[in-house]
PDB file of C-alpha atoms in Angstrom:
ATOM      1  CA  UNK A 215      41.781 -67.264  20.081  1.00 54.00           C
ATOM      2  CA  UNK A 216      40.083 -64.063  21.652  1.00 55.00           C
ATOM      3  CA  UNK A 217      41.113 -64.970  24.862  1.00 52.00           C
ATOM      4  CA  UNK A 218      44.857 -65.364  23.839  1.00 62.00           C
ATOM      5  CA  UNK A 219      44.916 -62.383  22.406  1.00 55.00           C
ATOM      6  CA  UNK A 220      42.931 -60.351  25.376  1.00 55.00           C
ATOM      7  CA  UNK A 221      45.612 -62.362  27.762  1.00 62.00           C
ATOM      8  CA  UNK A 222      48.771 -60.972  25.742  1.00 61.00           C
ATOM      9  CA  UNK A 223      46.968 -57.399  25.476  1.00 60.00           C
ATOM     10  CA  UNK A 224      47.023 -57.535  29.714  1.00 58.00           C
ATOM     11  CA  UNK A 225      50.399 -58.817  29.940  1.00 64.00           C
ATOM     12  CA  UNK A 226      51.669 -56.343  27.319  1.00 57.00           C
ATOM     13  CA  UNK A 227      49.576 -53.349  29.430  1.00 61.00           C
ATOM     14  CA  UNK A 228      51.476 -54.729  32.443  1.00 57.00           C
ATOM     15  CA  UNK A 229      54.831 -54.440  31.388  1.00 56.00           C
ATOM     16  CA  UNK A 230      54.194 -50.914  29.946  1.00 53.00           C
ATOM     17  CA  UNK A 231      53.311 -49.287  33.419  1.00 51.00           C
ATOM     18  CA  UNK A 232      55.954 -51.156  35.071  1.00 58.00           C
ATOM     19  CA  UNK A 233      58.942 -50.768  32.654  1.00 54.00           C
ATOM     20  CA  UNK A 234      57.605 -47.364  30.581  1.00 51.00           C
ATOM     21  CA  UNK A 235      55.442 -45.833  33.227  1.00 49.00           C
ATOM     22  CA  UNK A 236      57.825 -46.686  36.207  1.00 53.00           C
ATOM     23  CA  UNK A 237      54.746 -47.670  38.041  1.00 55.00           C
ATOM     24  CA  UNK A 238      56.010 -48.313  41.917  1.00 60.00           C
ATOM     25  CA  UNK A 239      55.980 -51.795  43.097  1.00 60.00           C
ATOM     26  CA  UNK A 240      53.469 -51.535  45.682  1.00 56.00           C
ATOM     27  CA  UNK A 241      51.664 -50.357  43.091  1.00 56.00           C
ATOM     28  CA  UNK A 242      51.763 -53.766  40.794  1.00 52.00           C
ATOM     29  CA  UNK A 243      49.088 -55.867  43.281  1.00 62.00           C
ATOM     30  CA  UNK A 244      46.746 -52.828  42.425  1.00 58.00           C
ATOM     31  CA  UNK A 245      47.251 -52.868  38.375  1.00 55.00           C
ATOM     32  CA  UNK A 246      46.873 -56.357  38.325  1.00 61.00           C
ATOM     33  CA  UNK A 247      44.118 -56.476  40.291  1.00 60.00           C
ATOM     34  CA  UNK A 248      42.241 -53.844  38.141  1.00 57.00           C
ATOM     35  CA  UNK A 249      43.417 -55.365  34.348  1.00 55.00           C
ATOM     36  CA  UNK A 250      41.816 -59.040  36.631  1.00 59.00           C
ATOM     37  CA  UNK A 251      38.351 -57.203  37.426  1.00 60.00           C
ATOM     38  CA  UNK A 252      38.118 -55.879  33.617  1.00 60.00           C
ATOM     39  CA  UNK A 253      38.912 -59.190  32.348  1.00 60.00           C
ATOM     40  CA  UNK A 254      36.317 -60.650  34.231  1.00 57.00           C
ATOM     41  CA  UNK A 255      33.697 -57.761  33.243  1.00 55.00           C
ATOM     42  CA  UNK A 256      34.107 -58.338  29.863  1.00 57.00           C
ATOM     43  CA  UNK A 257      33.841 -62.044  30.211  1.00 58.00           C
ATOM     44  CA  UNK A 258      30.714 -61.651  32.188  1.00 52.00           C
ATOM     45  CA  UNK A 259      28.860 -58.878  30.050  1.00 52.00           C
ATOM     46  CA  UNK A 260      31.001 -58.387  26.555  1.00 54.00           C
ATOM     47  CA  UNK A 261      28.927 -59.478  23.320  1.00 54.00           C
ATOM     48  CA  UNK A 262      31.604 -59.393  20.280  1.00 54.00           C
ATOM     49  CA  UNK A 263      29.248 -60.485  18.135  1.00 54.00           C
ATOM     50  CA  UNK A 264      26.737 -57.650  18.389  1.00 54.00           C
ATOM     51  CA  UNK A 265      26.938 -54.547  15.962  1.00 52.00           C
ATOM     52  CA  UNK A 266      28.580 -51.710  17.016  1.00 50.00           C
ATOM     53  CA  UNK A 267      26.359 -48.723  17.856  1.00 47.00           C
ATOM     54  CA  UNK A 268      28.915 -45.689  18.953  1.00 45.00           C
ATOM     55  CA  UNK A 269      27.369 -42.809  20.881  1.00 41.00           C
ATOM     56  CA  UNK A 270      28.851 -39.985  22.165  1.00 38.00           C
ATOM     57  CA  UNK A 271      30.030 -39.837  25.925  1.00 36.00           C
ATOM     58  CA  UNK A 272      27.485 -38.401  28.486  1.00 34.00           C
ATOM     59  CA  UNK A 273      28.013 -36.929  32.141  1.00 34.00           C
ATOM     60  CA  UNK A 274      25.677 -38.896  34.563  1.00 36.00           C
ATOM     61  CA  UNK A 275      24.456 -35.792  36.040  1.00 32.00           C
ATOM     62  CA  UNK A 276      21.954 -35.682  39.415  1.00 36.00           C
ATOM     63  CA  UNK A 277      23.049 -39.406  40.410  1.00 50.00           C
ATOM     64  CA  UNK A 278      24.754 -37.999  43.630  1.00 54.00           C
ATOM     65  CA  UNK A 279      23.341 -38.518  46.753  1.00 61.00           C
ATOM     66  CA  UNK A 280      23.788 -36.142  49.359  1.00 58.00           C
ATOM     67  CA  UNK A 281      22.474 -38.520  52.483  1.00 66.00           C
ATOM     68  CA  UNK A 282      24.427 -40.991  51.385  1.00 66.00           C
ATOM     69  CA  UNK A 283      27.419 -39.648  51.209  1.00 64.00           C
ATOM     70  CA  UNK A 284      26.585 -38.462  55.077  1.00 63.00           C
ATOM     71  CA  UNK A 285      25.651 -41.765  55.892  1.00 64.00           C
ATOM     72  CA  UNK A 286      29.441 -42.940  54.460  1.00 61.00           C
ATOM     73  CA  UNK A 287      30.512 -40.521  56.595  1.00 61.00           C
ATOM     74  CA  UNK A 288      28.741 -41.338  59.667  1.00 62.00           C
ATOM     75  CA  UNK A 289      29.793 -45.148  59.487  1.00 64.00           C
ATOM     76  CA  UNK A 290      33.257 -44.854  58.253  1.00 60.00           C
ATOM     77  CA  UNK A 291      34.655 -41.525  60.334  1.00 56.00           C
ATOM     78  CA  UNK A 292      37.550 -41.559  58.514  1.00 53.00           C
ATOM     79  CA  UNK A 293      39.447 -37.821  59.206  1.00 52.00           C
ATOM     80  CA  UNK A 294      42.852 -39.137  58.728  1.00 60.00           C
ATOM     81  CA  UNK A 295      45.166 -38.161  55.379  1.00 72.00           C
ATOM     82  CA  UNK A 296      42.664 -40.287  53.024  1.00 80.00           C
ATOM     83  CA  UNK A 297      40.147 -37.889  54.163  1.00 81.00           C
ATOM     84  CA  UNK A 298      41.439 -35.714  51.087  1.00 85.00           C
ATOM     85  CA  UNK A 299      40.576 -38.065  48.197  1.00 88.00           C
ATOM     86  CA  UNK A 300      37.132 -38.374  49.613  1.00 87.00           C
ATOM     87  CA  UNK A 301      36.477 -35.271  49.771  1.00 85.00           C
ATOM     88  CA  UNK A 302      37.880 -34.802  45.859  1.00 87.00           C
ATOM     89  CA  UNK A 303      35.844 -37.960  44.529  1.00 89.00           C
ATOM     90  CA  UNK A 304      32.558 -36.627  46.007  1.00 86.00           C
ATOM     91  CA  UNK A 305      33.263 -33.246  44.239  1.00 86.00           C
ATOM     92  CA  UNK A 306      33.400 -35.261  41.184  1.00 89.00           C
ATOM     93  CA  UNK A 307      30.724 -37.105  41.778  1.00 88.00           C
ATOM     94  CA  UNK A 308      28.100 -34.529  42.595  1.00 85.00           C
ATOM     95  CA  UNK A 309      28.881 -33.622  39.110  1.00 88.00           C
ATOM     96  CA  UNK A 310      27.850 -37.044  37.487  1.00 88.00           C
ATOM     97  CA  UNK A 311      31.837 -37.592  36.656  1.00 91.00           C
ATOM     98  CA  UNK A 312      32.053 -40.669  38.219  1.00 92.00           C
ATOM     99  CA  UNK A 313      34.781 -42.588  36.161  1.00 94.00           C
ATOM    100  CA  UNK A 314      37.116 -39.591  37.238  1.00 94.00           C
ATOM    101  CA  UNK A 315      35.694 -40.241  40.884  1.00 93.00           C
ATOM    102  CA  UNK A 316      36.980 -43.890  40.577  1.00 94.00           C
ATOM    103  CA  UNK A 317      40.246 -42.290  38.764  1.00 95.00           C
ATOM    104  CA  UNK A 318      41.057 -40.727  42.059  1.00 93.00           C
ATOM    105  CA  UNK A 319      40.385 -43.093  44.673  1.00 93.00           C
ATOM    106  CA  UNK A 320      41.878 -45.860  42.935  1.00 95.00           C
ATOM    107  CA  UNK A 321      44.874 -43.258  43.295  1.00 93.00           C
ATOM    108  CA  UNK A 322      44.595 -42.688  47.008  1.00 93.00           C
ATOM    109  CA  UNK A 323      44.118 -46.274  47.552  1.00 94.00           C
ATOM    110  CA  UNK A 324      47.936 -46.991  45.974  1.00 94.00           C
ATOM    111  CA  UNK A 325      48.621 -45.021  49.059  1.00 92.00           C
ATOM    112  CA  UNK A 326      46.298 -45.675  51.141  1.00 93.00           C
ATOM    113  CA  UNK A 327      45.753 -49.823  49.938  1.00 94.00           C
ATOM    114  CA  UNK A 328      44.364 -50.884  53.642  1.00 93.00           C
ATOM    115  CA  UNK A 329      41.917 -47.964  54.159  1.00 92.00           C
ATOM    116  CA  UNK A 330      38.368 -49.624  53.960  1.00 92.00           C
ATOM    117  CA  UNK A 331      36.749 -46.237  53.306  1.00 90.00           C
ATOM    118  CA  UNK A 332      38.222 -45.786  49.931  1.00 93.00           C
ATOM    119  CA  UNK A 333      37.478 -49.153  49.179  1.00 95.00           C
ATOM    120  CA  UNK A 334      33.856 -48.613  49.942  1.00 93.00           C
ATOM    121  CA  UNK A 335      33.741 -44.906  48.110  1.00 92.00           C
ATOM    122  CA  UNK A 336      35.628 -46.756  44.890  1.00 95.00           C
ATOM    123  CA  UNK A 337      32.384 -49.149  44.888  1.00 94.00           C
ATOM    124  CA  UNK A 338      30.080 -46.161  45.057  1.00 92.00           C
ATOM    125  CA  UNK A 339      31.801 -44.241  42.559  1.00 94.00           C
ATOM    126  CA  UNK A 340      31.589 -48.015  40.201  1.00 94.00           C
ATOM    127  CA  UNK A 341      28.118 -48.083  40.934  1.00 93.00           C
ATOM    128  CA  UNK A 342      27.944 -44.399  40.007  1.00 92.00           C
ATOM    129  CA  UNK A 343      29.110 -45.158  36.680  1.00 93.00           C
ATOM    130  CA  UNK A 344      27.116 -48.135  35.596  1.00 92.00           C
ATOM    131  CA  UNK A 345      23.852 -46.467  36.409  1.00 90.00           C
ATOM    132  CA  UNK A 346      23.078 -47.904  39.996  1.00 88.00           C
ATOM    133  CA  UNK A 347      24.198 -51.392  38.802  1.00 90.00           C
ATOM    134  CA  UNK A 348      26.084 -53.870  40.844  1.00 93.00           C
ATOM    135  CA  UNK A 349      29.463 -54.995  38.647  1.00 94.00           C
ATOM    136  CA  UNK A 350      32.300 -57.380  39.296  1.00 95.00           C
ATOM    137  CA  UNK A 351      34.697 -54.455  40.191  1.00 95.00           C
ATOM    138  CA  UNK A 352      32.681 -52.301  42.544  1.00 95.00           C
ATOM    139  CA  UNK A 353      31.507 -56.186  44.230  1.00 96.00           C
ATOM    140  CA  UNK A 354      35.215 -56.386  44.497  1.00 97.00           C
ATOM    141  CA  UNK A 355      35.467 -53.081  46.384  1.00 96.00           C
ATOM    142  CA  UNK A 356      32.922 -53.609  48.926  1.00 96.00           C
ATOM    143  CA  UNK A 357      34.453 -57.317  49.609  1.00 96.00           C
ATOM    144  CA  UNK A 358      37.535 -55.642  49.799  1.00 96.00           C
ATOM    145  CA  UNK A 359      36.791 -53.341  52.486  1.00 95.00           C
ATOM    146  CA  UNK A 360      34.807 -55.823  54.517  1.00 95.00           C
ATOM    147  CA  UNK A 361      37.942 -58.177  54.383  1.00 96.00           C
ATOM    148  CA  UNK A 362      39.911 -55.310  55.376  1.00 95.00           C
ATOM    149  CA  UNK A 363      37.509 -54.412  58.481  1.00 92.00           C
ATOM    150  CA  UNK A 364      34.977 -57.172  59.056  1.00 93.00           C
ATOM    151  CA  UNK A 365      32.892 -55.164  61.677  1.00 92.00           C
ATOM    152  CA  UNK A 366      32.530 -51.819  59.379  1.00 91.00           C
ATOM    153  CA  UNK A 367      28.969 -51.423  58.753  1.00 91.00           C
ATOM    154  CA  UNK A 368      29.866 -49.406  55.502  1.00 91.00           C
ATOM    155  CA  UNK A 369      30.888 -52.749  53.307  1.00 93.00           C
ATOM    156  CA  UNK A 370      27.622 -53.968  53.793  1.00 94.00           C
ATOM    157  CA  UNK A 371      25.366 -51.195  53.767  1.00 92.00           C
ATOM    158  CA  UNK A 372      26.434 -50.173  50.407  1.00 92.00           C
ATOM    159  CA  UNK A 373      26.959 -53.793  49.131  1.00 94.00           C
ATOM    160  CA  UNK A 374      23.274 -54.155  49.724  1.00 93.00           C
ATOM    161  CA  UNK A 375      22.336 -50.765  48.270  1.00 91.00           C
ATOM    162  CA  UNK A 376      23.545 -52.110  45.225  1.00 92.00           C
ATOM    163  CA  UNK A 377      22.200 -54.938  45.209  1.00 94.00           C
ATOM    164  CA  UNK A 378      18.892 -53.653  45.796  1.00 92.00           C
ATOM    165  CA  UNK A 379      19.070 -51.334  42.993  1.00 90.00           C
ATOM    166  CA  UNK A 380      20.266 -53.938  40.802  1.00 90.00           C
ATOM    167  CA  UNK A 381      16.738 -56.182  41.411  1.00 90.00           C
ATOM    168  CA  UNK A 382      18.284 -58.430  43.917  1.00 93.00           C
ATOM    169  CA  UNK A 383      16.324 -57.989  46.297  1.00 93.00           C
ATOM    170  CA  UNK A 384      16.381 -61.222  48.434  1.00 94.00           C
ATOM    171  CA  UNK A 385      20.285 -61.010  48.234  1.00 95.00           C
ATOM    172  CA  UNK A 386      19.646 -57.352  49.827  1.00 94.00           C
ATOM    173  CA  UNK A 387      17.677 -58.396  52.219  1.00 95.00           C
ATOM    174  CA  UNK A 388      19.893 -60.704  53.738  1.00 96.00           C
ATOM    175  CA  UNK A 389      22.762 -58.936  54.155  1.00 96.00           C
ATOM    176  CA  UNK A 390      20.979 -55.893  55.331  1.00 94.00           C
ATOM    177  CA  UNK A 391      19.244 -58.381  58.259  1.00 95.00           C
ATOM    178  CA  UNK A 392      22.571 -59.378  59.141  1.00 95.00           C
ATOM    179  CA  UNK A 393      23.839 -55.672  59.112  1.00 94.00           C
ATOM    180  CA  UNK A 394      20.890 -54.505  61.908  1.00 94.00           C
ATOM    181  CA  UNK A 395      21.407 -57.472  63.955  1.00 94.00           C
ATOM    182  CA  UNK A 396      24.987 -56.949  64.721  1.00 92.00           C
ATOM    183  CA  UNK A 397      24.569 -53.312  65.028  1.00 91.00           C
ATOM    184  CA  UNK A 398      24.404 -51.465  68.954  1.00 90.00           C
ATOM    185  CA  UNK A 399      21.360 -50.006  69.748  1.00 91.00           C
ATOM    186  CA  UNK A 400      22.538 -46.489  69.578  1.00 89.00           C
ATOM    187  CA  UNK A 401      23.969 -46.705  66.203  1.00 87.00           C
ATOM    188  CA  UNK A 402      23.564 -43.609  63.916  1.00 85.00           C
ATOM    189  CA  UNK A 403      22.687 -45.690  60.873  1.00 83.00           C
ATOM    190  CA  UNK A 404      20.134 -48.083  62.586  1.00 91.00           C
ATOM    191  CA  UNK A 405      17.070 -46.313  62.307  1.00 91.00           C
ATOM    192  CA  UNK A 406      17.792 -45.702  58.488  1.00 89.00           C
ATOM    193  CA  UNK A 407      18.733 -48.817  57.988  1.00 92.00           C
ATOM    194  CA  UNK A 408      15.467 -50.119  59.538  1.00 94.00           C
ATOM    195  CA  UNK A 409      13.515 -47.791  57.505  1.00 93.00           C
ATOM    196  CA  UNK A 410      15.386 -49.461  54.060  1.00 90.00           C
ATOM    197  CA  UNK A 411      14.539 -53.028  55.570  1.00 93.00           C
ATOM    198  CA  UNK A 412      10.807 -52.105  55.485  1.00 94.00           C
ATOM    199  CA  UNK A 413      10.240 -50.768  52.324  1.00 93.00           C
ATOM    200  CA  UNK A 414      12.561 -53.672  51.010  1.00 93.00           C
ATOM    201  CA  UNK A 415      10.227 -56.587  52.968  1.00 93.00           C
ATOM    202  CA  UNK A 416       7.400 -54.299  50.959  1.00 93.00           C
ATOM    203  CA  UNK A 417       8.693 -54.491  47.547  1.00 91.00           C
ATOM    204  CA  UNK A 418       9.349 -58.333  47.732  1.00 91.00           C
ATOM    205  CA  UNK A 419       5.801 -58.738  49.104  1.00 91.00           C
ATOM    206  CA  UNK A 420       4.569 -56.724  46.206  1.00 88.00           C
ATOM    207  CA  UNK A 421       6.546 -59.054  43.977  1.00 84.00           C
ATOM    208  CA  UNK A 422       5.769 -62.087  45.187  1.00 77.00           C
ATOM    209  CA  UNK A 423       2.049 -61.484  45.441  1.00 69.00           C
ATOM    210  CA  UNK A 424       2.434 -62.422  49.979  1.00 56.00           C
ATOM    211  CA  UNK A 425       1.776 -59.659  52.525  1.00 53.00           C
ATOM    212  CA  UNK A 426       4.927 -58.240  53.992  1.00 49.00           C
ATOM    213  CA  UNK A 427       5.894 -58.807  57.357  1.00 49.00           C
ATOM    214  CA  UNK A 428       3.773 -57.307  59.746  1.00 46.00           C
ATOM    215  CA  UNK A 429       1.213 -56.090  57.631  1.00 43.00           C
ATOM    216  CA  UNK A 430      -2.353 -58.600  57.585  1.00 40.00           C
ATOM    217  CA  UNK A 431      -4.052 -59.167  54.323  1.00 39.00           C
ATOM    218  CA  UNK A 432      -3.325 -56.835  50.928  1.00 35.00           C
ATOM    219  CA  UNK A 433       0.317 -55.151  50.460  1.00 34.00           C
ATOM    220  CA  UNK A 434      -0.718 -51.442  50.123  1.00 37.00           C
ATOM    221  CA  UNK A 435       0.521 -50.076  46.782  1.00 37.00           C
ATOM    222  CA  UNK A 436       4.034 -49.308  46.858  1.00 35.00           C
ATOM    223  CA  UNK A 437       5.830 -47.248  44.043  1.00 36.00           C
ATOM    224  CA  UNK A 438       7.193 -49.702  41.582  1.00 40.00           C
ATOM    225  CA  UNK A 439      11.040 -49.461  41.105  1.00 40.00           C
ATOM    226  CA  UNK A 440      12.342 -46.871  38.417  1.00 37.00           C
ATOM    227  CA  UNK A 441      15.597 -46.835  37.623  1.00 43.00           C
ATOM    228  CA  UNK A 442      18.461 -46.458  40.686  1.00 42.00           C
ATOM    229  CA  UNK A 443      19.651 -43.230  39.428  1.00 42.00           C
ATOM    230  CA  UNK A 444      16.109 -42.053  40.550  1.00 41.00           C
ATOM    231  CA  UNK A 445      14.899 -43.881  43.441  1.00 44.00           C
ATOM    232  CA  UNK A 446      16.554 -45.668  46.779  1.00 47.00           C
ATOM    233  CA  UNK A 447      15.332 -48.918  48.348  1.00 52.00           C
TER     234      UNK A 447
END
């Protein structure tokens, strides 16, 4: 019964922004798309049947990260007119408002629908907002841009930033070993990116008790993981 009535709730949303909000109709594969990937969130994580407990709303405040948004920068090099909502979603950002980060891009992208870059910042700015935690719609983001440009190195970087910071680790790991592999020599990114690998290979070995690669006998002690507002991979 829940579902019928969550089903006519979307439908009725629909209509509203195309008949009452005169939503444009490139706009409508966009809408959907979003009212899909909420569906879907609540279906993976809602829990009716738990008390409320109301609080009020907080800013997420010193979850920016400079270096990464250089590193975004560095892979994507977009300078072109979606440049702008970049540059307005990291000002949000920086200030912890991330939901009005995602507000923006998802903005620019019904402009902008094939530009990977916003695709990838919309996943960041998700992330953002859920505390460094991977979620259906920012895994749709980063998919998204990689289907759009299957040799960007952005998609997967941040894909497996957030998947490291959401404890999966081996998941991580994999992509980012695929990421290195296929990337040239002289790649800005590469010696970062082989840093992260290291300190990833370190954590699991911690975990699982082995030696990481490389490294003979003991793991040395490596910090455990805080939360991933507070510490990168």
């Amino acid at each position: 019964m829940a579902w019928i009535v969550v089903g006519l709730l979307a439908a009725l949303i629909m209509v509203g922004l195309i008949w009452l909000g005169k939503m444009p109709r490139k706009a409508w594969e966009l809408a959907g798309a979003a009212l899909f990937i909420g569906i879907a969130g609540y279906a993976w994580q809602g829990q009716p049947s738990l008390a409320g407990s109301p609080k009020e709303p907080v800013e997420k405040l010193g979850m920016f990260d400079e270096d990464l948004a250089k590193q975004r920068d560095e892979m994507g090099g977009n300078f072109g007119d979606a440049r702008a909502w970049l540059v307005l979603a990291d000002a949000q950002s920086r200030q912890g408002k991330f939901a009005t980060a995602a507000t923006a891009l998802s903005k620019g992208l019904e402009t902008f629908p094939e530009d990977p870059d916003l695709w990838v910042a919309l996943g960041n700015a998700l992330v953002g907002h859920s505390n460094g935690l991977l979620t259906p719609a920012s895994q749709y983001a980063y998919q998204k841009a990689a289907s759009l440009s299957p040799d960007h190195p952005a998609p997967p970087f941040f894909l497996g930033l957030a998947l490291a910071t959401s404890g999966q680790l081996q998941q991580a790991r994999s992509i980012w070993a695929e990421l290195l592999e296929r990337s040239p020599a002289d790649a800005e990114w590469r010696e970062d990116l082989t840093g992260r690998l290291a300190r990833l290979d370190a954590l699991i070995a911690q975990q699982s008790g082995a030696p990481a690669p490389g490294m003979p006998g003991s793991v040395p002690p490596v910090a455990e993981p805080v939360q991933p507002s507070e510490n990168k991979p």
